[in-house]
Amino acid sequence: QWNGYWSQIHACFASADNWLYQGLAGIRPDPKYPGFKHVIIKPAVVGNLEWAGGHHDSPYGRIISRWNRGKQKLTLDVTIPANTTGTVYVPAKDISVVTETGAAIALAKGVKFLRMESGAAVFAVESGIYRFESMLPESVLAK
């Protein structure tokens, strides 16, 4: 109610969807590039959750992040729209266990390995559709 009596506007309800697409799906804006000109994909593979996914319709097109896991394997599908770039965090034991569309990262078009960070291989990607596969790190398997 706009008169302030028995308000039905609660901050906890305003951001529930934020947690789903920014947290679980991992679709995040890069503060250095407003408007999703550069997107960060950093999914939260948590607990015994077997899959999650989401999308965001940016000014440049639809950004998609979907992941699913087996016992030790993760598959992460990512779409980065035209005229946009991204940074993708793939939970992984190390870079040697990560592939993109079944091929070694060195052969993947539009993908550049940046670093390992907190149990994830971090990649710079151009616009396109990607399927990353990896073996999950112990930090994720232990949860």
Coordinates of C-alpha atoms in Angstrom, one line a residue:
Q1 CA 0.0 0.0 0.0
W2 CA 1.5 3.3 -1.0
N3 CA 0.1 5.2 2.0
G4 CA 2.7 3.5 4.2
Y5 CA 0.1 1.6 6.3
W6 CA 0.7 -2.2 6.2
S7 CA 3.3 -1.8 3.5
Q8 CA 3.6 -4.8 1.2
I9 CA 6.9 -3.6 -0.2
H10 CA 9.7 -5.7 1.4
A11 CA 13.3 -5.6 0.4
C12 CA 13.6 -9.4 0.8
F13 CA 11.1 -10.0 -2.0
A14 CA 12.7 -7.4 -4.3
S15 CA 15.8 -9.4 -5.0
A16 CA 14.8 -13.1 -4.9
D17 CA 15.2 -13.4 -8.6
N18 CA 18.5 -11.6 -8.4
W19 CA 19.8 -14.5 -6.3
L20 CA 18.7 -17.0 -8.9
Y21 CA 20.2 -15.5 -12.0
Q22 CA 23.2 -13.7 -10.4
G23 CA 24.0 -16.4 -7.8
L24 CA 23.0 -19.8 -9.1
A25 CA 23.2 -19.1 -12.9
G26 CA 26.0 -16.6 -12.2
I27 CA 25.0 -13.9 -14.7
R28 CA 26.6 -10.7 -13.4
P29 CA 27.2 -7.3 -14.9
D30 CA 30.8 -6.0 -15.0
P31 CA 30.8 -2.6 -13.3
K32 CA 33.6 -1.4 -15.6
Y33 CA 31.2 -1.9 -18.6
P34 CA 27.7 -0.7 -17.9
G35 CA 24.7 -2.2 -19.7
F36 CA 26.2 -5.7 -20.0
K37 CA 28.7 -4.7 -22.7
H38 CA 30.9 -7.2 -20.9
V39 CA 29.3 -9.9 -18.8
I40 CA 30.7 -12.1 -16.0
I41 CA 29.5 -15.7 -15.8
K42 CA 30.3 -17.1 -12.4
P43 CA 27.9 -19.8 -11.4
A44 CA 27.4 -21.1 -7.9
V45 CA 27.6 -24.9 -7.9
V46 CA 26.3 -25.5 -4.4
G47 CA 25.3 -28.4 -2.2
N48 CA 23.6 -31.3 -3.9
L49 CA 21.9 -29.1 -6.5
E50 CA 22.2 -30.9 -9.8
W51 CA 21.5 -28.1 -12.2
A52 CA 20.6 -24.4 -12.5
G53 CA 20.1 -22.0 -15.3
G54 CA 18.9 -18.5 -16.2
H55 CA 19.0 -15.8 -18.8
H56 CA 19.1 -12.0 -18.9
D57 CA 17.9 -9.9 -21.8
S58 CA 20.6 -7.2 -22.1
P59 CA 20.6 -4.3 -24.6
Y60 CA 22.8 -6.5 -26.8
G61 CA 20.8 -9.7 -26.7
R62 CA 20.1 -12.7 -24.4
I63 CA 22.8 -13.8 -22.1
I64 CA 22.4 -17.5 -21.0
S65 CA 24.1 -19.6 -18.4
R66 CA 23.0 -23.2 -17.6
W67 CA 24.9 -25.8 -15.7
N68 CA 24.4 -29.3 -14.7
R69 CA 26.6 -31.7 -12.7
G70 CA 27.1 -35.4 -12.4
K71 CA 29.1 -37.0 -9.6
Q72 CA 32.4 -35.2 -10.5
K73 CA 31.7 -33.6 -13.9
L74 CA 30.2 -30.2 -14.7
T75 CA 28.7 -29.0 -18.0
L76 CA 28.3 -25.2 -18.3
D77 CA 26.5 -23.8 -21.4
V78 CA 27.0 -20.1 -22.0
T79 CA 25.6 -17.7 -24.6
I80 CA 27.3 -14.3 -25.0
P81 CA 25.3 -12.0 -27.4
A82 CA 26.8 -10.2 -30.4
N83 CA 28.9 -7.1 -29.8
T84 CA 29.5 -8.3 -26.2
T85 CA 32.4 -10.1 -24.4
G86 CA 32.5 -12.1 -21.3
T87 CA 34.6 -13.5 -18.4
V88 CA 33.5 -17.1 -17.6
Y89 CA 34.4 -18.9 -14.4
V90 CA 34.3 -22.7 -14.8
P91 CA 34.6 -24.6 -11.6
A92 CA 37.4 -27.1 -12.2
K93 CA 40.2 -29.0 -10.6
D94 CA 42.7 -27.4 -13.0
I95 CA 42.9 -26.1 -16.6
S96 CA 43.9 -29.6 -17.9
V97 CA 40.4 -31.0 -17.2
V98 CA 38.4 -28.3 -19.0
T99 CA 37.2 -28.6 -22.6
E100 CA 35.0 -26.4 -24.8
T101 CA 32.6 -28.3 -27.1
G102 CA 34.7 -31.4 -26.5
A103 CA 38.0 -29.9 -27.6
A104 CA 41.0 -28.7 -25.6
I105 CA 40.8 -25.1 -24.6
A106 CA 43.9 -24.3 -26.8
L107 CA 41.8 -25.2 -29.8
A108 CA 38.6 -23.4 -28.8
K109 CA 37.7 -20.4 -31.0
G110 CA 37.0 -17.2 -29.1
V111 CA 38.2 -18.5 -25.7
K112 CA 41.4 -17.4 -23.9
F113 CA 42.5 -18.9 -20.6
L114 CA 43.3 -16.2 -18.1
R115 CA 44.0 -17.9 -14.8
M116 CA 42.9 -20.3 -12.1
E117 CA 41.1 -18.6 -9.2
S118 CA 39.5 -20.1 -6.1
G119 CA 38.7 -23.5 -7.7
A120 CA 37.7 -22.1 -11.1
A121 CA 39.4 -21.8 -14.5
V122 CA 38.7 -18.2 -15.7
F123 CA 38.3 -17.5 -19.4
A124 CA 37.9 -14.4 -21.6
V125 CA 35.3 -15.1 -24.3
E126 CA 34.0 -13.4 -27.4
S127 CA 30.4 -13.4 -28.3
G128 CA 29.1 -16.9 -29.1
I129 CA 27.7 -20.1 -27.8
Y130 CA 30.0 -22.3 -25.6
R131 CA 29.8 -25.6 -23.8
F132 CA 32.5 -26.0 -21.1
E133 CA 33.0 -29.3 -19.4
S134 CA 35.2 -29.9 -16.4
M135 CA 36.0 -32.1 -13.5
L136 CA 34.8 -30.4 -10.3
P137 CA 37.3 -29.3 -7.7
E138 CA 37.4 -30.9 -4.3
S139 CA 36.0 -27.7 -2.7
V140 CA 32.7 -28.3 -4.6
L141 CA 32.6 -32.1 -4.2
A142 CA 33.0 -31.8 -0.4
K143 CA 29.9 -29.8 0.0

